[in-house]
Amino acid sequence: MKVIGVHMDRCTGCKTCELYCGAERGSECRTLLKAVQESPVPLPRVRVEGRGDVSFPLQCRHCLQAPCLDACLTGALTREKKSGLVIIREDLCIGCWTCTAFCPYGVIAPSPERKIAVKCDRCLYMEKPVCVDVCPTKALEVVDLEEIDTLLCEKRRKTAEAMVECSGEGLRLLDARP
């Protein structure tokens, strides 16, 4: 399964991903210049949070056991069979926003003007999510979850080998600071 990964050290909080997401996914015209003139203003499906030197783009994680799916009163939230992504069928959404209360990441947003909930569908119809495509610092990246698991497994193996090579007995600190 593919997921959107975030390089924390690269995100500057510029919100380019938010602007283009709102234009591409929430506007009638799908262009940035015209989208900001629309009423209601299009809502992005990604939101950049942070303060100071730390920023983080948040979007739907498409949880394997998604509480929003169970919370949805009309069945508007559903898991797309082919991709496994949690999507909103806007024609079934009644704008009760129960899903927003149950989302553990707070990434489903109410759109009072349109009377629906909006969330990231990872630009399912596109080759690449728009937020990933427009990020000027390449802080967002589509990665294969299996590749991440392999990488983490290798890191754990190397850490275990390094711990075994340490001489002596007793407590070993993995994050030793001077």
PDB file of C-alpha atoms in Angstrom:
ATOM      1  CA  MET A   1       0.000   0.000   0.000  1.00  0.00           C
ATOM      2  CA  LYS A   2       1.235   3.470  -0.865  1.00  0.00           C
ATOM      3  CA  VAL A   3       1.155   6.253   1.749  1.00  0.00           C
ATOM      4  CA  ILE A   4       2.206   9.886   1.896  1.00  0.00           C
ATOM      5  CA  GLY A   5       5.385  10.248   3.909  1.00  0.00           C
ATOM      6  CA  VAL A   6       6.629  13.504   5.403  1.00  0.00           C
ATOM      7  CA  HIS A   7      10.262  14.595   5.625  1.00  0.00           C
ATOM      8  CA  MET A   8       9.966  16.648   8.816  1.00  0.00           C
ATOM      9  CA  ASP A   9      13.307  18.334   8.250  1.00  0.00           C
ATOM     10  CA  ARG A  10      12.150  19.721   4.894  1.00  0.00           C
ATOM     11  CA  CYS A  11       8.705  21.154   5.711  1.00  0.00           C
ATOM     12  CA  THR A  12       8.889  24.945   6.044  1.00  0.00           C
ATOM     13  CA  GLY A  13       5.180  25.493   6.709  1.00  0.00           C
ATOM     14  CA  CYS A  14       4.707  27.414   3.448  1.00  0.00           C
ATOM     15  CA  LYS A  15       1.215  25.897   2.949  1.00  0.00           C
ATOM     16  CA  THR A  16       1.683  25.493  -0.802  1.00  0.00           C
ATOM     17  CA  CYS A  17       0.179  22.011  -0.418  1.00  0.00           C
ATOM     18  CA  GLU A  18      -2.933  23.523   1.207  1.00  0.00           C
ATOM     19  CA  LEU A  19      -3.431  26.128  -1.521  1.00  0.00           C
ATOM     20  CA  TYR A  20      -3.098  23.734  -4.427  1.00  0.00           C
ATOM     21  CA  CYS A  21      -5.116  21.015  -2.708  1.00  0.00           C
ATOM     22  CA  GLY A  22      -7.981  23.440  -2.185  1.00  0.00           C
ATOM     23  CA  ALA A  23      -7.821  24.557  -5.802  1.00  0.00           C
ATOM     24  CA  GLU A  24      -7.524  21.062  -7.295  1.00  0.00           C
ATOM     25  CA  ARG A  25      -9.888  19.179  -5.002  1.00  0.00           C
ATOM     26  CA  GLY A  26     -12.344  21.786  -3.762  1.00  0.00           C
ATOM     27  CA  SER A  27     -12.901  24.309  -6.516  1.00  0.00           C
ATOM     28  CA  GLU A  28     -15.058  24.327  -9.601  1.00  0.00           C
ATOM     29  CA  CYS A  29     -12.355  25.730 -11.882  1.00  0.00           C
ATOM     30  CA  ARG A  30      -9.330  23.784 -10.511  1.00  0.00           C
ATOM     31  CA  THR A  31      -6.964  26.741 -10.966  1.00  0.00           C
ATOM     32  CA  LEU A  32      -5.383  28.597  -8.068  1.00  0.00           C
ATOM     33  CA  LEU A  33      -6.102  32.121  -9.317  1.00  0.00           C
ATOM     34  CA  LYS A  34      -9.788  31.504  -9.911  1.00  0.00           C
ATOM     35  CA  ALA A  35     -10.294  29.243  -6.893  1.00  0.00           C
ATOM     36  CA  VAL A  36      -9.544  32.008  -4.382  1.00  0.00           C
ATOM     37  CA  GLN A  37     -12.362  34.067  -5.927  1.00  0.00           C
ATOM     38  CA  GLU A  38     -14.982  31.317  -5.582  1.00  0.00           C
ATOM     39  CA  SER A  39     -17.709  31.377  -2.986  1.00  0.00           C
ATOM     40  CA  PRO A  40     -17.574  29.401  -0.835  1.00  0.00           C
ATOM     41  CA  VAL A  41     -13.791  29.394  -0.746  1.00  0.00           C
ATOM     42  CA  PRO A  42     -12.589  25.846  -1.530  1.00  0.00           C
ATOM     43  CA  LEU A  43     -11.386  23.797   1.434  1.00  0.00           C
ATOM     44  CA  PRO A  44      -8.091  21.921   1.218  1.00  0.00           C
ATOM     45  CA  ARG A  45      -7.920  18.264   2.230  1.00  0.00           C
ATOM     46  CA  VAL A  46      -4.468  18.773   3.784  1.00  0.00           C
ATOM     47  CA  ARG A  47      -3.707  21.140   6.654  1.00  0.00           C
ATOM     48  CA  VAL A  48      -0.287  22.366   7.768  1.00  0.00           C
ATOM     49  CA  GLU A  49       0.068  22.631  11.539  1.00  0.00           C
ATOM     50  CA  GLY A  50       2.986  23.815  13.602  1.00  0.00           C
ATOM     51  CA  ARG A  51       4.713  26.689  15.258  1.00  0.00           C
ATOM     52  CA  GLY A  52       8.162  28.144  15.105  1.00  0.00           C
ATOM     53  CA  ASP A  53      10.616  25.868  13.361  1.00  0.00           C
ATOM     54  CA  VAL A  54       8.366  22.789  13.340  1.00  0.00           C
ATOM     55  CA  SER A  55       5.627  22.314  10.723  1.00  0.00           C
ATOM     56  CA  PHE A  56       3.755  19.214   9.694  1.00  0.00           C
ATOM     57  CA  PRO A  57       1.256  18.656   6.873  1.00  0.00           C
ATOM     58  CA  LEU A  58      -1.710  16.595   8.091  1.00  0.00           C
ATOM     59  CA  GLN A  59      -4.034  14.594   5.896  1.00  0.00           C
ATOM     60  CA  CYS A  60      -6.168  11.484   6.224  1.00  0.00           C
ATOM     61  CA  ARG A  61      -4.128   8.428   7.194  1.00  0.00           C
ATOM     62  CA  HIS A  62      -6.767   6.045   5.758  1.00  0.00           C
ATOM     63  CA  CYS A  63      -6.628   4.002   8.969  1.00  0.00           C
ATOM     64  CA  LEU A  64      -6.940   0.228   8.688  1.00  0.00           C
ATOM     65  CA  GLN A  65      -9.533   0.327  11.461  1.00  0.00           C
ATOM     66  CA  ALA A  66     -11.005   3.730  10.700  1.00  0.00           C
ATOM     67  CA  PRO A  67     -13.366   4.975  13.432  1.00  0.00           C
ATOM     68  CA  CYS A  68     -14.880   7.474  10.999  1.00  0.00           C
ATOM     69  CA  LEU A  69     -16.284   4.603   8.917  1.00  0.00           C
ATOM     70  CA  ASP A  70     -18.254   3.273  11.884  1.00  0.00           C
ATOM     71  CA  ALA A  71     -19.331   6.779  12.912  1.00  0.00           C
ATOM     72  CA  CYS A  72     -20.794   7.718   9.531  1.00  0.00           C
ATOM     73  CA  LEU A  73     -24.589   7.651   9.832  1.00  0.00           C
ATOM     74  CA  THR A  74     -25.381   7.372   6.124  1.00  0.00           C
ATOM     75  CA  GLY A  75     -22.579   5.210   4.773  1.00  0.00           C
ATOM     76  CA  ALA A  76     -21.119   8.192   2.907  1.00  0.00           C
ATOM     77  CA  LEU A  77     -17.691   7.228   4.210  1.00  0.00           C
ATOM     78  CA  THR A  78     -16.558   4.010   2.631  1.00  0.00           C
ATOM     79  CA  ARG A  79     -13.382   2.121   1.871  1.00  0.00           C
ATOM     80  CA  GLU A  80     -12.587   2.018  -1.829  1.00  0.00           C
ATOM     81  CA  LYS A  81     -11.991  -1.634  -2.682  1.00  0.00           C
ATOM     82  CA  LYS A  82      -9.136  -1.379  -5.168  1.00  0.00           C
ATOM     83  CA  SER A  83      -6.969   1.181  -3.332  1.00  0.00           C
ATOM     84  CA  GLY A  84      -8.069   0.568   0.252  1.00  0.00           C
ATOM     85  CA  LEU A  85      -8.514   4.327   0.763  1.00  0.00           C
ATOM     86  CA  VAL A  86     -11.298   5.797   2.909  1.00  0.00           C
ATOM     87  CA  ILE A  87     -13.354   8.087   0.688  1.00  0.00           C
ATOM     88  CA  ILE A  88     -16.449  10.270   1.051  1.00  0.00           C
ATOM     89  CA  ARG A  89     -19.378   9.836  -1.291  1.00  0.00           C
ATOM     90  CA  GLU A  90     -20.504  13.449  -1.248  1.00  0.00           C
ATOM     91  CA  ASP A  91     -23.934  12.548  -2.636  1.00  0.00           C
ATOM     92  CA  LEU A  92     -24.632  10.525   0.541  1.00  0.00           C
ATOM     93  CA  CYS A  93     -23.087  12.940   3.059  1.00  0.00           C
ATOM     94  CA  ILE A  94     -25.701  14.855   5.080  1.00  0.00           C
ATOM     95  CA  GLY A  95     -23.247  17.164   6.839  1.00  0.00           C
ATOM     96  CA  CYS A  96     -23.811  15.780  10.337  1.00  0.00           C
ATOM     97  CA  TRP A  97     -20.017  15.753  10.824  1.00  0.00           C
ATOM     98  CA  THR A  98     -20.075  12.821  13.215  1.00  0.00           C
ATOM     99  CA  CYS A  99     -16.992  11.578  11.368  1.00  0.00           C
ATOM    100  CA  THR A 100     -15.098  14.724  12.376  1.00  0.00           C
ATOM    101  CA  ALA A 101     -15.626  13.886  16.051  1.00  0.00           C
ATOM    102  CA  PHE A 102     -14.355  10.326  15.630  1.00  0.00           C
ATOM    103  CA  CYS A 103     -11.314  11.002  13.439  1.00  0.00           C
ATOM    104  CA  PRO A 104      -8.268  10.399  15.659  1.00  0.00           C
ATOM    105  CA  TYR A 105      -6.162  12.843  13.616  1.00  0.00           C
ATOM    106  CA  GLY A 106      -8.695  15.653  13.243  1.00  0.00           C
ATOM    107  CA  VAL A 107      -8.285  15.713   9.478  1.00  0.00           C
ATOM    108  CA  ILE A 108     -11.919  15.482   8.377  1.00  0.00           C
ATOM    109  CA  ALA A 109     -13.202  19.021   8.021  1.00  0.00           C
ATOM    110  CA  PRO A 110     -16.798  20.258   7.982  1.00  0.00           C
ATOM    111  CA  SER A 111     -17.846  22.381   5.041  1.00  0.00           C
ATOM    112  CA  PRO A 112     -20.915  24.207   6.406  1.00  0.00           C
ATOM    113  CA  GLU A 113     -21.520  26.041   3.130  1.00  0.00           C
ATOM    114  CA  ARG A 114     -21.646  22.816   1.116  1.00  0.00           C
ATOM    115  CA  LYS A 115     -23.194  20.797   3.994  1.00  0.00           C
ATOM    116  CA  ILE A 116     -20.687  17.972   3.626  1.00  0.00           C
ATOM    117  CA  ALA A 117     -17.510  16.734   5.262  1.00  0.00           C
ATOM    118  CA  VAL A 118     -14.257  16.908   3.288  1.00  0.00           C
ATOM    119  CA  LYS A 119     -11.155  14.770   3.660  1.00  0.00           C
ATOM    120  CA  CYS A 120      -8.120  13.654   1.721  1.00  0.00           C
ATOM    121  CA  ASP A 121      -8.711  10.895  -0.805  1.00  0.00           C
ATOM    122  CA  ARG A 122      -5.034  11.001  -1.815  1.00  0.00           C
ATOM    123  CA  CYS A 123      -6.096  12.397  -5.201  1.00  0.00           C
ATOM    124  CA  LEU A 124      -7.335   8.947  -6.111  1.00  0.00           C
ATOM    125  CA  TYR A 125      -8.164   9.944  -9.680  1.00  0.00           C
ATOM    126  CA  MET A 126      -4.716  11.453 -10.308  1.00  0.00           C
ATOM    127  CA  GLU A 127      -1.363   9.826 -10.961  1.00  0.00           C
ATOM    128  CA  LYS A 128       0.189  11.593  -7.966  1.00  0.00           C
ATOM    129  CA  PRO A 129      -1.378  13.552  -5.070  1.00  0.00           C
ATOM    130  CA  VAL A 130      -1.310  17.281  -5.809  1.00  0.00           C
ATOM    131  CA  CYS A 131       0.211  18.094  -2.397  1.00  0.00           C
ATOM    132  CA  VAL A 132       3.185  15.846  -3.175  1.00  0.00           C
ATOM    133  CA  ASP A 133       3.537  17.240  -6.686  1.00  0.00           C
ATOM    134  CA  VAL A 134       3.622  20.936  -5.696  1.00  0.00           C
ATOM    135  CA  CYS A 135       5.687  20.832  -2.486  1.00  0.00           C
ATOM    136  CA  PRO A 136       8.640  23.156  -3.213  1.00  0.00           C
ATOM    137  CA  THR A 137      10.957  21.443  -0.697  1.00  0.00           C
ATOM    138  CA  LYS A 138       9.877  17.867  -1.552  1.00  0.00           C
ATOM    139  CA  ALA A 139       8.819  17.373   2.086  1.00  0.00           C
ATOM    140  CA  LEU A 140       5.972  15.134   0.928  1.00  0.00           C
ATOM    141  CA  GLU A 141       6.630  11.857  -0.834  1.00  0.00           C
ATOM    142  CA  VAL A 142       4.548   8.865  -1.880  1.00  0.00           C
ATOM    143  CA  VAL A 143       6.190   5.780  -0.424  1.00  0.00           C
ATOM    144  CA  ASP A 144       5.392   2.099  -0.386  1.00  0.00           C
ATOM    145  CA  LEU A 145       4.563   0.952   3.142  1.00  0.00           C
ATOM    146  CA  GLU A 146       6.331  -2.366   2.552  1.00  0.00           C
ATOM    147  CA  GLU A 147       9.561  -0.518   1.662  1.00  0.00           C
ATOM    148  CA  ILE A 148       9.331   1.432   4.921  1.00  0.00           C
ATOM    149  CA  ASP A 149       8.825  -1.816   6.872  1.00  0.00           C
ATOM    150  CA  THR A 150      11.916  -3.301   5.190  1.00  0.00           C
ATOM    151  CA  LEU A 151      13.970  -0.202   6.006  1.00  0.00           C
ATOM    152  CA  LEU A 152      12.848  -0.227   9.648  1.00  0.00           C
ATOM    153  CA  CYS A 153      13.573  -3.949   9.942  1.00  0.00           C
ATOM    154  CA  GLU A 154      17.116  -3.348   8.701  1.00  0.00           C
ATOM    155  CA  LYS A 155      17.630  -0.494  11.183  1.00  0.00           C
ATOM    156  CA  ARG A 156      16.387  -2.661  14.059  1.00  0.00           C
ATOM    157  CA  ARG A 157      18.725  -5.476  13.007  1.00  0.00           C
ATOM    158  CA  LYS A 158      21.740  -3.141  12.904  1.00  0.00           C
ATOM    159  CA  THR A 159      20.861  -1.675  16.310  1.00  0.00           C
ATOM    160  CA  ALA A 160      20.546  -5.163  17.816  1.00  0.00           C
ATOM    161  CA  GLU A 161      23.900  -6.197  16.335  1.00  0.00           C
ATOM    162  CA  ALA A 162      25.562  -3.052  17.727  1.00  0.00           C
ATOM    163  CA  MET A 163      24.138  -3.781  21.173  1.00  0.00           C
ATOM    164  CA  VAL A 164      25.421  -7.360  21.083  1.00  0.00           C
ATOM    165  CA  GLU A 165      28.922  -6.152  20.199  1.00  0.00           C
ATOM    166  CA  CYS A 166      29.072  -3.875  23.276  1.00  0.00           C
ATOM    167  CA  SER A 167      31.297  -5.363  25.950  1.00  0.00           C
ATOM    168  CA  GLY A 168      30.328  -5.723  29.576  1.00  0.00           C
ATOM    169  CA  GLU A 169      27.052  -6.262  31.298  1.00  0.00           C
ATOM    170  CA  GLY A 170      24.366  -3.973  32.532  1.00  0.00           C
ATOM    171  CA  LEU A 171      22.174  -1.294  31.092  1.00  0.00           C
ATOM    172  CA  ARG A 172      22.720  -0.028  27.554  1.00  0.00           C
ATOM    173  CA  LEU A 173      21.375   3.322  26.399  1.00  0.00           C
ATOM    174  CA  LEU A 174      20.167   3.584  22.829  1.00  0.00           C
ATOM    175  CA  ASP A 175      20.038   7.355  22.890  1.00  0.00           C
ATOM    176  CA  ALA A 176      23.170   8.271  24.832  1.00  0.00           C
ATOM    177  CA  ARG A 177      23.625  12.015  25.153  1.00  0.00           C
ATOM    178  CA  PRO A 178      26.823  13.717  26.358  1.00  0.00           C
TER     179      PRO A 178
END
